[in-house]
Tab-separated table of C-alpha atoms and ligand atoms in Angstrom:
chain	number	residue	atom	x	y	z
I	1	MET	CA	-23.487	-15.850	13.842
I	2	LYS	CA	-22.928	-12.580	16.010
I	3	ASP	CA	-22.094	-9.401	14.415
I	4	ILE	CA	-18.684	-8.371	14.999
I	5	SER	CA	-18.058	-4.752	16.727
I	6	MET	CA	-15.678	-2.277	14.951
I	7	GLU	CA	-13.522	-2.206	18.089
I	8	LYS	CA	-12.783	-5.849	17.683
I	9	ILE	CA	-12.156	-6.081	13.857
I	10	VAL	CA	-9.415	-2.983	14.375
I	11	ASN	CA	-7.769	-5.086	17.054
I	12	LEU	CA	-8.035	-8.451	15.228
I	13	CYS	CA	-6.610	-6.660	11.972
I	14	LYS	CA	-3.781	-5.345	13.934
I	15	GLN	CA	-2.632	-8.655	15.941
I	16	TYR	CA	-3.020	-10.846	12.972
I	17	GLY	CA	-1.221	-8.557	10.497
I	18	PHE	CA	-4.185	-7.383	8.137
I	19	VAL	CA	-4.025	-3.671	8.793
I	20	PHE	CA	-1.949	-1.374	11.275
I	21	PRO	CA	-2.344	2.124	12.396
I	22	GLY	CA	-0.442	4.392	9.801
I	23	SER	CA	3.040	5.554	10.948
I	24	GLU	CA	2.359	3.831	14.496
I	25	ILE	CA	5.921	4.440	15.943
I	26	TYR	CA	5.238	8.051	15.859
I	27	ASP	CA	2.081	7.543	17.572
I	28	GLY	CA	-0.107	7.177	14.274
I	29	PHE	CA	-1.081	9.739	11.770
I	30	ALA	CA	-5.008	10.141	12.351
I	31	ASN	CA	-7.176	7.993	9.766
I	32	THR	CA	-4.495	6.497	7.967
I	33	TRP	CA	-3.823	2.714	7.802
I	34	ASP	CA	-1.286	0.280	6.761
I	35	PHE	CA	-2.044	-2.958	5.180
I	36	GLY	CA	0.265	-5.488	6.451
I	37	PRO	CA	1.368	-9.111	4.832
I	38	VAL	CA	-1.847	-10.574	5.447
I	39	GLY	CA	-4.386	-7.516	4.503
I	40	VAL	CA	-2.233	-6.911	1.505
I	41	GLU	CA	-3.149	-10.330	-0.109
I	42	LEU	CA	-6.554	-9.863	1.107
I	43	LYS	CA	-7.079	-6.442	-0.499
I	44	ASN	CA	-5.074	-7.466	-3.807
I	45	ASN	CA	-7.237	-10.332	-4.287
I	46	ILE	CA	-10.517	-8.246	-3.994
I	47	LYS	CA	-8.996	-5.778	-6.746
I	48	ARG	CA	-8.054	-8.598	-8.971
I	49	ALA	CA	-11.655	-10.374	-8.329
I	50	TRP	CA	-13.075	-6.791	-9.117
I	51	TRP	CA	-10.884	-6.482	-12.643
I	52	LYS	CA	-11.536	-9.930	-13.656
I	53	ARG	CA	-15.440	-9.766	-13.446
I	54	PHE	CA	-15.769	-6.059	-14.538
I	55	VAL	CA	-12.526	-5.689	-17.067
I	56	GLN	CA	-11.235	-8.942	-18.238
I	57	GLU	CA	-14.689	-10.768	-18.750
I	58	ASP	CA	-16.409	-7.916	-20.054
I	59	MET	CA	-15.130	-7.659	-23.953
I	60	ASN	CA	-16.121	-4.157	-24.146
I	61	THR	CA	-14.306	-2.615	-21.289
I	62	TYR	CA	-10.771	-1.455	-21.242
I	63	GLY	CA	-8.352	-0.392	-18.145
I	64	VAL	CA	-6.604	2.434	-17.745
I	65	ASP	CA	-3.872	3.554	-15.015
I	66	ALA	CA	-4.100	7.293	-15.222
I	67	ALA	CA	-2.241	9.680	-13.235
I	68	ILE	CA	-3.172	10.805	-9.739
I	69	LEU	CA	-2.088	14.453	-10.501
I	70	MET	CA	-3.918	15.806	-13.121
I	71	ASN	CA	-3.883	19.277	-14.787
I	72	PRO	CA	-5.791	21.419	-12.618
I	73	ARG	CA	-8.340	22.649	-15.059
I	74	VAL	CA	-9.616	18.865	-14.974
I	75	TRP	CA	-11.005	19.943	-11.358
I	76	GLU	CA	-12.372	23.135	-12.739
I	77	ALA	CA	-14.188	21.152	-15.202
I	78	SER	CA	-15.530	18.660	-12.825
I	79	GLY	CA	-16.696	21.102	-10.646
I	80	HIS	CA	-14.436	20.099	-7.513
I	81	VAL	CA	-12.628	23.503	-7.282
I	82	ALA	CA	-15.932	25.379	-7.013
I	83	SER	CA	-17.840	23.175	-4.929
I	84	PHE	CA	-16.388	19.945	-3.583
I	85	SER	CA	-16.209	21.097	0.229
I	86	ASP	CA	-18.353	20.129	3.070
I	87	PRO	CA	-19.777	22.778	5.879
I	88	LYS	CA	-17.819	22.411	9.128
I	89	MET	CA	-18.120	24.122	12.111
I	90	ASP	CA	-15.800	24.089	15.181
I	91	CYS	CA	-16.735	23.818	18.775
I	92	LYS	CA	-15.059	26.620	20.440
I	93	LYS	CA	-14.831	24.916	23.898
I	94	CYS	CA	-13.207	21.824	23.301
I	95	LYS	CA	-11.772	22.902	19.502
I	96	GLN	CA	-13.128	20.123	17.606
I	97	ARG	CA	-14.547	20.267	14.097
I	98	PHE	CA	-18.011	18.592	13.203
I	99	ARG	CA	-19.818	18.453	9.777
I	100	ALA	CA	-22.891	20.882	10.541
I	101	ASP	CA	-24.896	18.260	8.400
I	102	ASN	CA	-23.842	15.166	10.145
I	103	LEU	CA	-24.893	16.806	13.232
I	104	ILE	CA	-28.060	17.316	11.854
I	105	GLU	CA	-28.848	14.256	10.347
I	106	GLU	CA	-27.451	12.408	13.674
I	107	HIS	CA	-29.719	14.431	15.879
I	108	SER	CA	-32.779	14.041	13.928
I	109	ASN	CA	-31.878	10.509	13.363
I	110	GLY	CA	-32.023	10.848	9.688
I	111	LYS	CA	-35.354	12.181	9.333
I	112	VAL	CA	-34.062	15.867	8.350
I	113	ALA	CA	-31.850	15.921	5.183
I	114	ALA	CA	-29.375	18.709	6.059
I	115	GLU	CA	-27.632	18.223	2.605
I	116	ALA	CA	-30.583	20.296	1.037
I	117	MET	CA	-29.932	22.961	3.282
I	118	SER	CA	-28.296	26.153	3.018
I	119	ASN	CA	-25.406	27.203	5.719
I	120	GLU	CA	-27.894	29.393	7.288
I	121	GLN	CA	-30.535	27.178	7.757
I	122	MET	CA	-28.275	24.627	9.003
I	123	GLN	CA	-27.040	27.246	11.435
I	124	ASP	CA	-30.512	27.986	12.488
I	125	TYR	CA	-31.368	24.298	12.787
I	126	ILE	CA	-28.476	23.648	15.220
I	127	ASN	CA	-29.570	26.911	17.370
I	128	ASP	CA	-33.105	26.486	17.282
I	129	ASN	CA	-32.662	22.588	18.499
I	130	HIS	CA	-29.823	23.287	20.896
I	131	ILE	CA	-27.464	20.469	19.366
I	132	VAL	CA	-24.658	20.252	21.667
I	133	CYS	CA	-21.038	19.395	20.810
I	134	PRO	CA	-20.619	15.298	20.660
I	135	ASN	CA	-17.541	15.489	22.454
I	136	CYS	CA	-17.616	17.818	25.019
I	137	GLY	CA	-21.405	18.671	25.462
I	138	GLY	CA	-20.541	22.503	25.083
I	139	PHE	CA	-23.036	24.770	23.033
I	140	ASP	CA	-20.357	27.416	21.948
I	141	TRP	CA	-20.478	26.802	17.964
I	142	SER	CA	-18.372	28.926	15.241
I	143	GLU	CA	-20.092	29.978	12.382
I	144	ILE	CA	-20.495	27.317	9.660
I	145	LYS	CA	-17.858	27.484	7.006
I	146	GLN	CA	-17.041	25.338	3.675
I	147	PHE	CA	-14.211	23.240	4.050
I	148	LYS	CA	-12.434	22.291	0.929
I	149	LEU	CA	-11.728	18.627	0.562
I	150	MET	CA	-9.175	18.308	-2.135
I	151	PHE	CA	-5.545	18.214	-1.053
I	152	GLU	CA	-3.714	21.066	-2.670
I	153	THR	CA	0.014	20.541	-3.334
I	154	SER	CA	2.110	22.593	-5.895
I	155	ARG	CA	4.351	22.179	-8.593
I	156	GLY	CA	7.338	24.166	-9.765
I	157	THR	CA	11.030	24.834	-8.754
I	158	VAL	CA	10.962	28.642	-8.570
I	159	GLU	CA	9.616	29.880	-5.249
I	160	GLY	CA	6.749	32.158	-5.619
I	161	ASN	CA	6.127	30.976	-9.118
I	162	LYS	CA	4.242	27.727	-8.430
I	163	ASP	CA	1.107	26.219	-9.602
I	164	ALA	CA	-1.373	24.679	-7.087
I	165	VAL	CA	-2.218	20.899	-8.237
I	166	TYR	CA	-4.341	18.723	-6.465
I	167	LEU	CA	-4.319	14.843	-5.339
I	168	ARG	CA	-7.493	13.489	-7.000
I	169	PRO	CA	-10.357	13.075	-4.972
I	170	GLU	CA	-11.907	10.171	-7.395
I	171	THR	CA	-10.032	8.098	-9.875
I	172	CYS	CA	-13.176	8.743	-12.478
I	173	GLN	CA	-12.006	11.992	-14.218
I	174	GLY	CA	-9.066	9.763	-15.375
I	175	GLU	CA	-11.485	7.860	-17.390
I	176	TYR	CA	-13.228	10.847	-18.551
I	177	VAL	CA	-10.065	12.298	-19.873
I	178	ASN	CA	-9.053	9.194	-21.846
I	179	PHE	CA	-12.195	8.866	-23.515
I	180	LEU	CA	-10.957	9.913	-27.212
I	181	ASN	CA	-7.587	8.168	-26.485
I	182	VAL	CA	-9.512	4.600	-25.530
I	183	GLN	CA	-11.929	4.962	-28.088
I	184	ARG	CA	-9.389	5.610	-30.980
I	185	THR	CA	-6.856	3.173	-29.851
I	186	MET	CA	-9.168	0.302	-29.186
I	187	ARG	CA	-11.188	1.151	-32.189
I	188	ALA	CA	-14.068	0.860	-29.541
I	189	LYS	CA	-17.633	1.173	-30.721
I	190	LEU	CA	-20.472	2.367	-28.351
I	191	PRO	CA	-21.400	0.727	-25.873
I	192	PHE	CA	-18.062	0.247	-23.880
I	193	ALA	CA	-16.395	1.091	-20.873
I	194	ILE	CA	-13.241	2.596	-19.110
I	195	ALA	CA	-12.099	1.226	-15.698
I	196	GLN	CA	-9.582	1.785	-13.376
I	197	ILE	CA	-8.465	0.964	-9.797
I	198	GLY	CA	-6.415	3.620	-8.008
I	199	LYS	CA	-5.674	5.738	-5.282
I	200	SER	CA	-7.921	8.777	-4.202
I	201	PHE	CA	-7.541	11.258	-1.558
I	202	ARG	CA	-9.923	13.354	0.143
I	203	ASN	CA	-9.196	15.687	3.488
I	204	GLU	CA	-12.614	14.563	5.153
I	205	ILE	CA	-13.638	16.598	8.008
I	206	THR	CA	-15.035	13.678	9.981
I	207	PRO	CA	-13.086	10.744	8.980
I	208	GLY	CA	-12.827	7.485	11.232
I	209	ASN	CA	-14.097	4.195	11.399
I	210	PHE	CA	-11.043	2.173	10.366
I	211	LEU	CA	-11.092	1.559	6.776
I	212	PHE	CA	-14.816	2.898	6.060
I	213	ARG	CA	-13.636	6.551	5.622
I	214	THR	CA	-9.940	7.345	5.078
I	215	ILE	CA	-8.215	10.436	4.015
I	216	GLU	CA	-6.302	8.118	1.145
I	217	PHE	CA	-8.170	5.339	-0.149
I	218	GLU	CA	-8.488	3.122	-3.279
I	219	GLN	CA	-11.795	3.345	-5.526
I	220	MET	CA	-12.417	0.965	-8.380
I	221	GLU	CA	-14.551	2.941	-10.711
I	222	LEU	CA	-15.836	2.350	-14.377
I	223	GLN	CA	-17.769	4.607	-16.802
I	224	LYS	CA	-20.049	2.791	-19.365
I	225	PHE	CA	-20.552	5.066	-22.538
I	226	CYS	CA	-23.426	4.526	-24.276
I	227	LYS	CA	-26.095	6.317	-26.495
I	228	GLU	CA	-28.905	7.979	-24.473
I	229	GLN	CA	-31.960	5.379	-25.177
I	230	ASP	CA	-29.909	2.407	-23.732
I	231	SER	CA	-28.683	4.323	-20.910
I	232	MET	CA	-31.154	3.309	-18.270
I	233	VAL	CA	-30.795	-0.652	-19.084
I	234	PHE	CA	-27.466	-0.080	-18.393
I	235	TYR	CA	-28.066	1.887	-15.221
I	236	GLU	CA	-30.074	-1.087	-14.244
I	237	ASP	CA	-27.484	-3.644	-15.545
I	238	TYR	CA	-24.921	-2.224	-13.374
I	239	LYS	CA	-26.885	-2.139	-10.399
I	240	LYS	CA	-27.784	-5.752	-10.569
I	241	ARG	CA	-24.134	-6.694	-11.661
I	242	ALA	CA	-22.771	-4.803	-8.496
I	243	LEU	CA	-24.965	-6.323	-6.108
I	244	GLU	CA	-24.206	-10.072	-7.632
I	245	PHE	CA	-20.199	-9.022	-7.490
I	246	ILE	CA	-20.536	-8.422	-3.561
I	247	GLU	CA	-22.593	-11.693	-3.380
I	248	ASP	CA	-20.512	-13.737	-4.845
I	249	LEU	CA	-17.765	-12.541	-2.736
I	250	GLY	CA	-19.581	-13.615	0.180
I	251	LEU	CA	-21.473	-10.650	1.695
I	252	SER	CA	-24.922	-11.727	2.708
I	253	SER	CA	-28.039	-10.688	1.008
I	254	ASP	CA	-29.938	-9.709	4.148
I	255	LYS	CA	-26.975	-7.158	4.974
I	256	LEU	CA	-27.382	-5.670	1.667
I	257	ARG	CA	-29.845	-3.020	0.227
I	258	TYR	CA	-30.469	-0.727	-2.645
I	259	HIS	CA	-30.679	2.826	-1.721
I	260	ASP	CA	-32.177	4.989	-4.648
I	261	HIS	CA	-31.390	8.835	-4.215
I	262	ASP	CA	-34.549	11.168	-3.911
I	263	LYS	CA	-32.318	14.084	-4.233
I	264	LEU	CA	-30.132	14.326	-7.765
I	265	ALA	CA	-27.255	16.341	-8.922
I	266	HIS	CA	-29.253	18.579	-11.802
I	267	TYR	CA	-27.483	16.902	-14.588
I	268	ALA	CA	-28.250	13.056	-13.054
I	269	LYS	CA	-30.748	11.116	-14.199
I	270	ALA	CA	-30.621	8.527	-11.725
I	271	ALA	CA	-28.601	7.374	-8.815
I	272	CYS	CA	-28.286	4.529	-6.317
I	273	ASP	CA	-26.026	3.368	-3.770
I	274	ILE	CA	-25.680	-0.022	-2.546
I	275	GLN	CA	-25.578	-0.111	1.357
I	276	TYR	CA	-23.849	-2.671	3.598
I	277	LYS	CA	-24.710	-3.308	7.366
I	278	PHE	CA	-21.628	-2.443	9.053
I	279	PRO	CA	-21.044	-2.537	12.515
I	280	ILE	CA	-21.469	1.395	12.536
I	281	GLY	CA	-24.965	0.854	10.811
I	282	TRP	CA	-26.177	0.897	7.387
I	283	GLU	CA	-23.776	2.666	5.072
I	284	GLU	CA	-23.107	3.202	1.344
I	285	LEU	CA	-20.657	0.644	0.245
I	286	ASN	CA	-20.662	1.563	-3.863
I	287	GLY	CA	-22.840	4.073	-6.232
I	288	ILE	CA	-24.133	3.533	-9.440
I	289	HIS	CA	-24.663	6.872	-11.113
I	290	HIS	CA	-26.393	7.925	-14.643
I	291	ARG	CA	-24.428	11.027	-15.208
I	292	GLY	CA	-26.028	11.917	-18.572
I	293	THR	CA	-23.565	13.910	-20.861
I	294	TRP	CA	-22.340	15.958	-18.101
I	295	ASP	CA	-18.590	15.209	-17.585
I	296	LEU	CA	-17.817	14.613	-21.209
I	297	SER	CA	-19.285	18.010	-22.003
I	298	ARG	CA	-17.623	19.674	-19.253
I	299	HIS	CA	-14.490	18.530	-20.358
I	300	GLY	CA	-15.289	19.582	-24.283
I	301	GLU	CA	-16.201	22.908	-22.738
I	302	PHE	CA	-12.663	23.336	-20.603
I	303	SER	CA	-10.364	21.578	-22.950
I	304	GLY	CA	-11.784	22.980	-26.159
I	305	LYS	CA	-11.736	19.363	-27.483
I	306	LYS	CA	-14.955	17.723	-28.864
I	307	MET	CA	-15.472	14.821	-26.571
I	308	GLU	CA	-17.867	13.140	-29.203
I	309	TYR	CA	-18.511	9.549	-30.896
I	310	GLN	CA	-19.123	9.490	-34.148
I	311	ASP	CA	-21.498	6.770	-35.118
I	312	PRO	CA	-19.931	4.388	-37.651
I	313	GLU	CA	-23.143	3.678	-39.305
I	314	THR	CA	-25.191	7.073	-39.259
I	315	ASN	CA	-21.977	9.187	-39.060
I	316	GLU	CA	-23.738	11.207	-36.655
I	317	LYS	CA	-21.738	12.864	-34.129
I	318	TYR	CA	-22.817	13.150	-30.351
I	319	ILE	CA	-21.650	13.322	-26.837
I	320	PRO	CA	-22.515	9.812	-25.247
I	321	ASN	CA	-24.262	9.453	-21.820
I	322	VAL	CA	-22.253	7.933	-18.846
I	323	ILE	CA	-23.098	5.002	-16.337
I	324	GLU	CA	-20.802	5.167	-13.574
I	325	TYR	CA	-20.229	2.224	-11.112
I	326	SER	CA	-17.803	2.829	-8.343
I	327	ILE	CA	-16.791	1.220	-5.165
I	328	GLY	CA	-14.033	1.768	-2.455
I	329	ALA	CA	-11.468	-1.353	-2.323
I	330	ASP	CA	-10.835	-0.408	1.558
I	331	ARG	CA	-14.757	-0.228	2.267
I	332	LEU	CA	-15.267	-3.379	0.431
I	333	THR	CA	-12.078	-5.092	2.605
I	334	LEU	CA	-13.741	-4.154	5.516
I	335	ALA	CA	-17.190	-5.298	4.774
I	336	ILE	CA	-15.677	-8.665	3.803
I	337	LEU	CA	-13.649	-8.903	6.883
I	338	CYS	CA	-16.929	-7.913	8.969
I	339	GLU	CA	-18.811	-10.415	7.393
I	340	ALA	CA	-16.061	-13.295	7.270
I	341	TYR	CA	-15.628	-13.334	11.313
I	342	GLU	CA	-16.736	-15.851	13.261
I	343	GLU	CA	-16.355	-16.851	16.657
I	344	GLU	CA	-17.562	-20.196	16.527
I	345	GLN	CA	-18.565	-22.581	19.380
I	346	LEU	CA	-17.212	-25.957	18.693
I	347	GLU	CA	-17.636	-29.316	21.088
I	348	ASN	CA	-15.104	-28.539	23.680
I	349	ASP	CA	-13.524	-25.058	22.403
I	350	THR	CA	-14.077	-22.145	20.595
I	351	ARG	CA	-12.054	-20.960	17.466
I	352	GLU	CA	-11.669	-17.366	15.467
I	353	VAL	CA	-12.237	-17.954	11.914
I	354	MET	CA	-12.425	-16.015	8.833
I	355	HIS	CA	-14.595	-17.390	6.303
I	356	PHE	CA	-13.454	-15.800	3.410
I	357	HIS	CA	-13.934	-16.905	0.017
I	358	PRO	CA	-11.253	-18.783	-1.169
I	359	ALA	CA	-10.622	-16.461	-3.997
I	360	VAL	CA	-9.843	-13.520	-1.592
I	361	ALA	CA	-8.241	-15.236	0.844
I	362	PRO	CA	-4.858	-13.727	1.994
I	363	TYR	CA	-3.286	-17.429	1.738
I	364	LYS	CA	-4.728	-20.288	-0.103
I	365	ALA	CA	-2.954	-22.990	1.399
I	366	ALA	CA	-0.707	-23.652	5.119
I	367	ILE	CA	1.961	-26.103	4.546
I	368	LEU	CA	2.357	-28.054	8.258
I	369	PRO	CA	5.191	-30.638	8.821
I	370	LEU	CA	3.797	-32.927	11.288
I	371	VAL	CA	7.061	-33.365	13.044
I	372	LYS	CA	9.544	-30.540	12.571
I	373	LYS	CA	12.492	-33.043	12.745
I	374	TYR	CA	11.154	-35.452	10.306
I	375	HIS	CA	8.891	-33.419	7.868
I	376	LYS	CA	10.707	-30.154	7.833
I	377	ASP	CA	12.843	-30.633	4.488
I	378	LYS	CA	9.775	-32.282	2.700
I	379	ALA	CA	7.678	-29.533	3.924
I	380	GLU	CA	10.076	-26.795	2.489
I	381	GLU	CA	9.830	-28.558	-1.067
I	382	VAL	CA	6.286	-29.009	-0.769
I	383	TYR	CA	5.879	-25.057	-0.173
I	384	GLN	CA	8.223	-24.170	-3.142
I	385	MET	CA	6.185	-26.335	-5.356
I	386	PHE	CA	2.759	-24.943	-3.972
I	387	SER	CA	3.969	-21.299	-4.007
I	388	LYS	CA	4.392	-21.474	-7.998
I	389	SER	CA	0.657	-21.725	-8.138
I	390	PHE	CA	-0.731	-19.516	-5.506
I	391	MET	CA	0.014	-17.917	-2.135
I	392	THR	CA	1.263	-20.266	0.271
I	393	THR	CA	2.087	-20.067	4.085
I	394	TYR	CA	4.205	-22.267	6.005
I	395	ASP	CA	4.193	-22.595	10.144
I	396	GLU	CA	6.315	-25.346	11.845
I	397	THR	CA	6.047	-24.449	15.229
I	398	GLY	CA	3.571	-25.495	18.142
I	399	SER	CA	1.015	-28.326	17.924
I	400	ILE	CA	-1.212	-29.019	14.740
I	401	GLY	CA	-4.147	-27.826	16.874
I	402	LYS	CA	-2.551	-24.591	17.456
I	403	ARG	CA	-1.309	-24.217	13.798
I	404	TYR	CA	-4.776	-24.807	12.356
I	405	ARG	CA	-6.302	-22.153	14.727
I	406	ARG	CA	-3.481	-19.732	13.544
I	407	GLN	CA	-4.556	-20.243	10.044
I	408	ASP	CA	-8.394	-20.072	10.521
I	409	VAL	CA	-8.224	-16.577	12.174
I	410	ILE	CA	-6.326	-15.493	8.960
I	411	GLY	CA	-8.688	-17.331	6.693
I	412	THR	CA	-6.426	-19.764	4.969
I	413	PRO	CA	-8.808	-22.427	3.423
I	414	TYR	CA	-6.741	-24.955	3.193
I	415	CYS	CA	-4.164	-26.720	5.428
I	416	ILE	CA	-1.740	-29.289	4.144
I	417	THR	CA	0.112	-31.391	6.648
I	418	ILE	CA	3.178	-33.342	5.955
I	419	ASP	CA	3.640	-36.539	7.580
I	420	ASP	CA	5.491	-39.889	6.706
I	421	GLU	CA	2.654	-40.813	4.317
I	422	THR	CA	4.284	-37.901	2.274
I	423	LEU	CA	7.436	-39.034	2.582
I	424	ASN	CA	6.511	-42.654	1.774
I	425	ASN	CA	3.474	-42.265	-0.856
I	426	GLY	CA	3.878	-38.751	-1.656
I	427	THR	CA	0.344	-38.031	-0.487
I	428	VAL	CA	-0.478	-35.034	2.008
I	429	THR	CA	-4.119	-34.284	4.066
I	430	ILE	CA	-5.720	-31.570	3.255
I	431	ARG	CA	-8.086	-29.801	5.910
I	432	ASP	CA	-10.904	-27.525	5.076
I	433	ARG	CA	-10.985	-24.310	7.271
I	434	ASP	CA	-15.120	-24.306	7.361
I	435	THR	CA	-16.176	-28.118	7.815
I	436	MET	CA	-12.596	-29.086	9.530
I	437	LYS	CA	-12.794	-32.333	7.730
I	438	GLN	CA	-9.661	-33.747	6.195
I	439	ILE	CA	-8.969	-35.638	2.770
I	440	THR	CA	-5.931	-37.344	1.450
I	441	LEU	CA	-4.452	-36.567	-2.148
I	442	SER	CA	-1.444	-36.971	-4.071
I	443	LEU	CA	0.520	-33.683	-4.146
I	444	ASN	CA	-0.210	-32.562	-7.900
I	445	ASP	CA	-3.872	-33.418	-7.353
I	446	ALA	CA	-3.828	-31.193	-4.252
I	447	ILE	CA	-2.613	-28.269	-6.101
I	448	ASN	CA	-5.356	-28.745	-8.711
I	449	TYR	CA	-7.908	-29.317	-6.012
I	450	ILE	CA	-7.166	-25.737	-4.482
I	451	LYS	CA	-6.769	-24.361	-8.004
I	452	GLU	CA	-10.402	-25.135	-8.840
I	453	LYS	CA	-11.648	-23.743	-5.208
I	454	ILE	CA	-9.850	-20.239	-5.559
I	455	GLU	CA	-11.358	-19.720	-8.848
I	456	PHE	CA	-13.714	-16.583	-8.888
B	1	GAP	N1	-16.576	8.900	-8.838
B	1	GAP	C1	-17.739	9.020	-8.166
B	1	GAP	C2	-17.437	8.960	-6.414
B	1	GAP	O1	-16.008	8.854	-6.199
B	1	GAP	P1	-18.457	8.730	-4.066
B	1	GAP	O2	-19.529	8.094	-3.569
B	1	GAP	O3	-17.884	9.766	-3.646
B	1	GAP	O4	-18.305	8.653	-5.555
B	1	GAP	C3	-17.479	6.286	-4.220
B	1	GAP	O5	-16.916	7.417	-4.005
B	1	GAP	C4	-16.954	4.993	-3.595
B	1	GAP	O6	-15.588	5.309	-2.792
B	1	GAP	C5	-17.600	4.946	-2.264
B	1	GAP	O7	-19.054	4.289	-2.319
B	1	GAP	C6	-16.982	4.577	-1.442
B	1	GAP	O8	-16.946	2.971	-1.252
B	1	GAP	C7	-15.478	4.912	-1.638
B	1	GAP	N2	-15.163	5.956	-0.962
B	1	GAP	C8	-15.620	7.369	-0.879
B	1	GAP	N3	-14.843	8.097	0.130
B	1	GAP	C9	-14.140	7.363	0.826
B	1	GAP	C10	-13.453	7.545	1.832
B	1	GAP	N4	-13.040	8.850	2.512
B	1	GAP	N5	-12.639	6.527	2.699
B	1	GAP	C11	-13.049	5.281	2.209
B	1	GAP	N6	-14.021	4.768	0.958
B	1	GAP	C12	-14.290	5.909	0.122
């Protein structure tokens, strides 16, 4: 199967209702994207699959849905106010802005770890190696300055008396600040986890590459709170479970790899990304981080509350360790779109097909009346029946072959043809997207058959 280019996936997504450029009629708004009717189903199904796997099926994980706007002290405690920034420099010739560390890493083919350099060291490296502007080829750089990544807004009604507040750049802080609430209300015993799915915002300097890096995106994050002595076991466990989850969704193992971090934050005991081979190369898809007691300690310090757990057996009080597992819903959607696409050579034809796992496919079934004049009424009735159980679509225009192709490219796993047999015997033919083979079943059996296939 040939790999798809980013340009092709962007065009396909726009053409078939997966993803549109944000605010398109106003010539767009850079690096924002709107999910269309087909794409929203795909992304919602991916989020549902994650929630089912990591919250519903895990007796010791509790979900929350915390506010996006949090007390600004949260971001002081987390360190974001002081240091969540990127080193940026402007090309004075074409006025484009770049991340200095990215310029160095690209120029050295990843051999120089610029993240460990000071701004002065980066400036010297760029000058010594004569790194030119990737946009215009010029060599007239501004000084490197730190560029804040949090979007700032303000709260308050009296002009001149407004407080700065931030759009959250990560969802996990909503999990840390609710540690005591969740532990108390759920009578949770260590080890337990808090999870949530929600929007995050980052004023990235070099966003781009479609859904891969945007300024507004959704994260699926969980924090496992545990005793220090158990923490490495949970770290390894989440590395394994995170990989299993994305493989079960259909990402192939030869396009996935672990990337253990050599350079760790001062509080971290271990950190690892799982990378996926996107059309732009190997890039981070999700992260698993051993964060020690850092986050709860800092919130304890800044809020004055004791972020402790009292062991019910020993009565000992301590701050638990945290293992964090974090994955972007939009980035995972992009990986799944890239992986699922195939331009398949048939005997006398080619077809574009999305081989989504049926659990995440936008529509599970398409109802197709064979001849509109005779079968439309029954097909509409069948649509009503099927759509009570799962997302179903309906198409009555064009030849049956063309209608199959339209469903293939949006990844509908089952096409249901309504014909004379349906009127006379109550049976339908079900055509499988991947094998293109057909079977005949009664209407109720067809619903149960699809229900079984879309289980995750
Ligand atoms: N709380 C930890 C945290 O936020 P991160 O590595 O910055 O860690 C976690 O982000 C995940 O969120 C990434 O692995 C990626 O999947 C997704 N992500 C981060 N920034 C993103 C962006 N600008 N656009 C899309 N997804 C992003």
